[in-house]
Amino acid sequence: MKRWIPSPPLSLALFAVWLLLNQSLEAATLLSAALLAIAVPLLTKGLRPATVRMRKPWVALRLAGRASADMLESALFVARRLLTRRTSHIASRFINVPLELRDPNGLAVLAMIMCLTPGTAWGEIAFDSSTLLIHVFDVDDEAAFIAMIKQRYEHPLMEIFES
């Protein structure tokens, strides 16, 4: 079964999304949904990182809540800065964050958090995964920003994926 459907949750999601997009339960739609649900995971199997082994789901829930709250706070911060400061007074820059996290799934989650948080963007990661380059919209204290990324995101991700 795993040979034909390497990722059942992904196949199920693709099947459901295809049906929702087509708004039909006709035989042709069901057949094309089934074909997509089988073909896409097989074709993209090599693109996915290593198998996920989430060790502490309660830490993941806490991280999701923290990241969501940080995204809302960051959106308000960016909006306030855009409305109240001149461009020349906004200290945007690239910051190198040293990483201890090495798990590809954890790095992928960190990338999503950085890209979804207003005011930050994932720039690049070193080949050995030791340093992350992040573009920050406005930051005064680089050391505090690095400490915040490590404490709020990296350490929980290490607990979830590497402990």
XYZ file of N, CA and C in Angstrom:
489
model
N 0.826 -1.198 0.000
C 0.000 0.000 0.000
C 0.867 1.257 0.000
N 1.943 1.253 0.826
C 2.833 2.416 0.902
C 3.513 2.700 -0.428
N 3.662 1.671 -1.270
C 4.303 1.862 -2.559
C 3.439 2.707 -3.478
N 2.135 2.538 -3.427
C 1.232 3.296 -4.304
C 0.759 4.594 -3.664
N 0.653 4.602 -2.355
C 0.220 5.819 -1.647
C 1.234 6.079 -0.530
N 2.343 6.781 -0.864
C 3.397 6.985 0.140
C 2.993 7.932 1.270
N 2.008 8.776 1.019
C 1.568 9.722 2.046
C 0.039 9.782 2.049
N -0.621 8.888 2.794
C -2.087 8.873 2.802
C -2.746 10.213 3.165
N -2.229 10.956 4.167
C -2.864 12.251 4.449
C -2.790 13.219 3.262
N -1.652 13.241 2.579
C -1.513 14.102 1.410
C -2.459 13.657 0.303
N -2.556 12.366 0.063
C -3.463 11.857 -0.964
C -4.911 12.198 -0.644
N -5.295 12.017 0.600
C -6.662 12.346 1.016
C -6.946 13.836 0.835
N -5.984 14.679 1.217
C -6.158 16.126 1.069
C -6.269 16.513 -0.403
N -5.430 15.949 -1.253
C -5.497 16.248 -2.683
C -6.830 15.812 -3.275
N -7.287 14.638 -2.883
C -8.577 14.136 -3.363
C -9.705 15.098 -2.983
N -9.731 15.495 -1.705
C -10.792 16.387 -1.216
C -10.722 17.761 -1.870
N -9.529 18.313 -1.996
C -9.379 19.644 -2.600
C -9.806 19.616 -4.061
N -9.463 18.552 -4.783
C -9.852 18.452 -6.194
C -11.378 18.433 -6.323
N -12.037 17.684 -5.444
C -13.499 17.644 -5.475
C -14.101 19.004 -5.131
N -13.535 19.673 -4.151
C -14.037 20.998 -3.782
C -13.824 22.015 -4.891
N -12.673 21.965 -5.541
C -12.398 22.903 -6.631
C -13.332 22.687 -7.814
N -13.654 21.437 -8.100
C -14.518 21.127 -9.237
C -16.005 21.197 -8.897
N -16.326 21.168 -7.614
C -17.708 21.234 -7.138
C -18.588 20.222 -7.859
N -18.080 18.994 -7.928
C -18.791 17.952 -8.649
C -18.426 16.591 -8.072
N -19.404 15.674 -8.137
C -19.154 14.294 -7.739
C -19.378 13.347 -8.915
N -19.229 13.859 -10.122
C -19.377 13.027 -11.311
C -18.235 12.014 -11.373
N -18.445 10.961 -12.135
C -17.463 9.881 -12.235
C -16.117 10.382 -12.752
N -16.126 11.267 -13.749
C -14.870 11.789 -14.304
C -14.106 12.602 -13.263
N -14.815 13.356 -12.467
C -14.174 14.160 -11.421
C -13.594 13.256 -10.339
N -14.354 12.246 -9.945
C -13.852 11.303 -8.939
C -12.624 10.551 -9.448
N -12.655 10.162 -10.721
C -11.520 9.451 -11.309
C -10.281 10.352 -11.381
N -10.464 11.588 -11.838
C -9.314 12.495 -11.912
C -8.790 12.828 -10.523
N -9.669 12.946 -9.527
C -9.231 13.187 -8.148
C -8.408 12.008 -7.636
N -8.848 10.798 -7.936
C -8.119 9.604 -7.505
C -6.753 9.525 -8.191
N -6.722 9.831 -9.488
C -5.448 9.823 -10.207
C -4.470 10.847 -9.623
N -4.957 12.046 -9.350
C -4.102 13.073 -8.735
C -3.638 12.651 -7.346
N -4.556 12.072 -6.574
C -4.231 11.657 -5.206
C -3.163 10.574 -5.184
N -3.064 9.803 -6.258
C -2.036 8.769 -6.337
C -0.770 9.303 -6.999
N -0.934 10.034 -8.112
C 0.224 10.461 -8.914
C 1.066 11.543 -8.230
N 0.444 12.563 -7.670
C 1.210 13.692 -7.113
C 2.128 13.242 -5.968
N 1.641 12.489 -4.972
C 2.575 12.037 -3.923
C 3.700 11.147 -4.455
N 3.402 10.320 -5.457
C 4.452 9.477 -6.029
C 5.508 10.314 -6.745
N 5.060 11.321 -7.503
C 5.996 12.149 -8.262
C 6.808 13.097 -7.374
N 6.245 13.482 -6.242
C 6.930 14.447 -5.363
C 7.578 13.785 -4.151
N 7.599 12.481 -4.107
C 8.163 11.755 -2.955
C 9.597 12.179 -2.653
N 10.401 12.357 -3.689
C 11.796 12.739 -3.491
C 11.990 14.180 -3.064
N 10.966 15.009 -3.185
C 11.085 16.422 -2.812
C 10.809 16.671 -1.340
N 10.152 15.725 -0.700
C 9.804 15.913 0.703
C 11.005 15.596 1.591
N 11.141 16.344 2.702
C 12.249 16.042 3.611
C 12.040 14.694 4.289
N 12.943 14.376 5.173
C 12.917 13.092 5.867
C 11.579 12.872 6.573
N 11.296 11.634 6.878
C 10.069 11.271 7.576
C 9.968 12.046 8.891
N 8.790 12.542 9.164
C 8.578 13.341 10.368
C 8.410 12.424 11.567
N 9.172 12.698 12.598
C 9.043 12.002 13.877
C 8.838 13.057 14.953
N 7.575 13.425 15.164
C 7.265 14.459 16.144
C 7.205 13.805 17.524
N 8.094 14.243 18.400
C 8.234 13.594 19.691
C 7.397 14.225 20.802
N 7.133 15.504 20.731
C 6.423 16.170 21.814
C 5.295 17.036 21.232
N 4.112 16.431 21.007
C 3.028 17.180 20.372
C 2.548 18.379 21.197
N 2.629 18.307 22.522
C 2.210 19.442 23.339
C 3.132 20.643 23.134
N 4.407 20.387 22.882
C 5.346 21.466 22.577
C 4.984 22.069 21.213
N 4.577 21.209 20.273
C 4.163 21.687 18.941
C 2.924 22.580 19.050
N 1.981 22.195 19.892
C 0.776 23.024 20.081
C 1.129 24.372 20.714
N 2.010 24.331 21.690
C 2.455 25.573 22.333
C 3.192 26.463 21.338
N 4.042 25.853 20.492
C 4.768 26.595 19.465
C 3.794 27.207 18.457
N 2.784 26.457 18.042
C 1.795 26.974 17.087
C 1.061 28.180 17.678
N 0.692 28.097 18.939
C 0.031 29.228 19.593
C 0.948 30.431 19.708
N 2.190 30.182 20.072
C 3.171 31.269 20.208
C 3.446 31.930 18.868
N 3.624 31.115 17.838
C 3.890 31.663 16.498
C 2.685 32.467 15.998
N 1.481 31.975 16.245
C 0.276 32.705 15.826
C 0.172 34.055 16.539
N 0.423 34.054 17.837
C 0.394 35.310 18.596
C 1.482 36.263 18.100
N 2.673 35.733 17.819
C 3.767 36.570 17.307
C 3.442 37.145 15.935
N 2.743 36.370 15.100
C 2.362 36.863 13.772
C 1.384 38.026 13.880
N 0.423 37.914 14.781
C -0.530 39.004 14.992
C 0.177 40.237 15.543
N 1.023 40.035 16.548
C 1.774 41.143 17.131
C 2.681 41.815 16.093
N 3.321 41.012 15.267
C 4.210 41.539 14.241
C 3.438 42.309 13.173
N 2.255 41.818 12.814
C 1.432 42.528 11.826
C 1.058 43.914 12.341
N 0.696 43.995 13.615
C 0.358 45.294 14.205
C 1.584 46.197 14.288
N 2.727 45.631 14.637
C 3.973 46.389 14.719
C 4.347 46.963 13.351
N 4.306 46.128 12.311
C 4.671 46.580 10.965
C 3.702 47.664 10.491
N 2.419 47.459 10.727
C 1.427 48.472 10.322
C 1.682 49.794 11.035
N 1.954 49.726 12.335
C 2.210 50.946 13.106
C 3.468 51.658 12.595
N 4.532 50.887 12.313
C 5.767 51.496 11.805
C 5.559 52.117 10.425
N 4.826 51.448 9.571
C 4.584 51.989 8.233
C 3.768 53.278 8.275
N 2.869 53.360 9.238
C 1.999 54.533 9.337
C 2.624 55.689 10.101
N 3.606 55.405 10.947
C 4.114 56.467 11.822
C 5.574 56.853 11.589
N 6.297 56.131 10.766
C 7.714 56.446 10.553
C 8.009 56.680 9.085
N 8.998 57.496 8.866
C 9.509 57.676 7.508
C 10.398 56.484 7.164
N 10.507 56.208 5.897
C 11.309 55.075 5.445
C 12.746 55.172 5.936
N 13.293 56.356 5.979
C 14.688 56.513 6.406
C 14.889 56.185 7.890
N 13.805 56.138 8.668
C 13.904 55.832 10.096
C 13.578 54.369 10.412
N 13.385 53.575 9.369
C 13.113 52.150 9.576
C 14.427 51.391 9.368
N 14.829 50.660 10.392
C 16.135 49.985 10.382
C 15.997 48.545 9.873
N 15.707 48.400 8.584
C 15.620 47.044 8.048
C 17.017 46.558 7.677
N 17.236 45.264 7.875
C 18.555 44.702 7.593
C 18.479 43.178 7.553
N 19.562 42.591 7.076
C 19.724 41.148 7.103
C 20.471 40.778 8.375
N 20.017 39.704 9.014
C 20.643 39.241 10.254
C 20.990 37.763 10.101
N 22.212 37.411 10.462
C 22.642 36.008 10.479
C 22.348 35.422 11.855
N 21.544 34.374 11.863
C 21.184 33.697 13.109
C 21.904 32.347 13.143
N 22.808 32.142 14.105
C 23.467 30.836 14.219
C 22.449 29.781 14.675
N 22.490 28.622 14.039
C 21.508 27.581 14.333
C 22.147 26.344 14.945
N 21.425 25.745 15.865
C 21.769 24.433 16.391
C 20.865 23.375 15.765
N 19.687 23.780 15.315
C 18.700 22.898 14.696
C 19.238 22.355 13.376
N 19.157 21.026 13.180
C 19.657 20.420 11.948
C 18.604 19.592 11.213
N 17.525 19.219 11.892
C 16.494 18.390 11.279
C 15.834 19.138 10.123
N 15.743 18.538 8.920
C 15.165 19.234 7.773
C 13.698 19.611 7.969
N 12.951 18.797 8.718
C 11.552 19.138 8.982
C 11.461 20.341 9.919
N 12.310 20.370 10.922
C 12.340 21.516 11.831
C 12.752 22.787 11.103
N 13.732 22.666 10.217
C 14.152 23.828 9.428
C 13.031 24.294 8.509
N 12.258 23.357 7.963
C 11.131 23.728 7.107
C 10.067 24.476 7.906
N 9.798 24.020 9.124
C 8.815 24.717 9.972
C 9.329 26.109 10.335
N 10.606 26.207 10.663
C 11.192 27.516 10.967
C 11.077 28.438 9.762
N 11.300 27.917 8.570
C 11.161 28.715 7.346
C 9.734 29.220 7.191
N 8.761 28.354 7.452
C 7.364 28.783 7.344
C 7.027 29.859 8.364
N 7.494 29.692 9.577
C 7.219 30.698 10.610
C 7.815 32.045 10.201
N 9.064 32.032 9.740
C 9.726 33.287 9.337
C 9.023 33.939 8.144
N 8.591 33.150 7.190
C 7.946 33.719 5.996
C 6.524 34.190 6.277
N 5.840 33.557 7.226
C 4.467 33.959 7.535
C 4.393 35.125 8.509
N 5.465 35.382 9.217
C 5.471 36.470 10.186
C 5.743 37.786 9.468
N 4.813 38.731 9.527
C 5.050 40.026 8.874
C 6.301 40.692 9.435
N 7.108 41.230 8.533
C 8.318 41.921 8.952
C 9.560 41.071 8.907
N 9.404 39.760 8.654
C 10.582 38.903 8.527
C 10.454 38.071 7.260
N 11.587 37.724 6.686
C 11.609 36.852 5.513
C 12.857 35.988 5.569
N 12.685 34.718 5.304
C 13.788 33.753 5.249
C 14.642 34.117 4.058
N 15.913 34.394 4.259
C 16.810 34.754 3.166
C 17.496 33.541 2.578
N 18.309 32.884 3.373
C 18.975 31.654 2.942
C 19.517 30.941 4.167
N 19.898 29.699 3.941
C 20.515 28.923 5.007
C 21.853 28.422 4.489
N 22.831 28.379 5.366
C 24.158 27.889 4.989
C 24.058 26.417 4.588
N 24.970 25.975 3.734
C 24.948 24.585 3.272
C 24.996 23.591 4.420
N 25.708 23.928 5.476
C 25.803 23.010 6.617
C 24.712 23.265 7.662
N 23.748 24.099 7.338
C 22.606 24.439 8.214
C 23.034 25.093 9.519
N 24.182 25.739 9.527
C 24.680 26.338 10.761
C 24.250 27.794 10.936
N 23.844 28.446 9.848
C 23.486 29.861 9.917
C 22.282 30.135 9.034
N 21.380 30.930 9.556
C 20.184 31.327 8.835
C 20.246 32.825 8.590
N 20.011 33.244 7.360
C 19.969 34.658 7.016
C 18.511 35.085 6.942
N 18.130 36.056 7.770
C 16.754 36.547 7.819
C 16.755 38.036 7.512
N 15.814 38.466 6.676
C 15.628 39.899 6.471
C 14.567 40.359 7.456
N 14.888 41.410 8.202
C 13.980 41.930 9.221
C 13.588 43.345 8.841
N 12.287 43.631 8.890
C 11.743 44.919 8.499
C 12.293 46.064 9.347
N 12.279 45.898 10.657
C 12.753 46.958 11.549
C 13.221 46.319 12.849
N 14.507 46.467 13.135
C 15.058 45.886 14.356
C 16.108 46.834 14.919
N 16.056 47.031 16.224
C 17.032 47.896 16.890
C 18.181 47.095 17.478
N 17.875 45.951 18.091
C 18.869 45.162 18.798
C 18.997 43.780 18.152
N 20.051 43.587 17.360
C 20.253 42.311 16.663
C 20.399 41.152 17.641
N 21.161 41.337 18.696
C 21.393 40.262 19.664
C 20.081 39.819 20.314
N 19.225 40.768 20.653
C 17.930 40.419 21.249
C 17.048 39.685 20.249
N 17.104 40.097 18.981
C 16.320 39.431 17.945
C 16.792 37.988 17.774
N 18.099 37.772 17.724
C 18.655 36.421 17.582
C 18.254 35.565 18.781
N 18.357 36.117 19.967
C 17.986 35.378 21.183
C 16.502 35.010 21.156
N 15.673 35.924 20.664
C 14.234 35.662 20.579
C 13.945 34.518 19.604
N 14.579 34.501 18.432
C 14.376 33.437 17.442
C 14.796 32.089 18.030
N 15.929 32.085 18.694
C 16.433 30.838 19.262
C 15.527 30.347 20.391
N 15.115 31.237 21.271
C 14.318 30.843 22.432
C 12.883 30.491 22.045
N 12.244 31.294 21.215
C 10.828 31.083 20.887
C 10.599 30.001 19.838
N 11.516 29.846 18.892
C 11.271 28.943 17.770
C 12.264 27.787 17.686
N 13.567 28.087 17.734
C 14.543 27.031 17.509
C 14.524 25.981 18.620
N 14.547 26.398 19.863
C 14.591 25.425 20.953
C 13.346 24.538 20.996
N 12.115 25.100 20.847
C 10.950 24.202 20.772
C 11.009 23.250 19.568
N 11.492 23.733 18.417
C 11.603 22.864 17.245
C 12.615 21.749 17.487
N 13.665 22.044 18.209
C 14.643 21.006 18.543
C 14.007 19.957 19.470
N 13.175 20.416 20.413
C 12.468 19.479 21.294
C 11.530 18.580 20.492
N 10.839 19.180 19.526
C 9.851 18.440 18.747
C 10.511 17.428 17.806
N 11.554 17.855 17.108
C 12.098 17.026 16.037
C 13.420 16.323 16.349
N 14.157 16.767 17.358
C 15.487 16.186 17.590
C 15.668 15.528 18.953
N 14.771 15.726 19.872
C 14.955 15.156 21.223
C 14.834 13.661 21.237
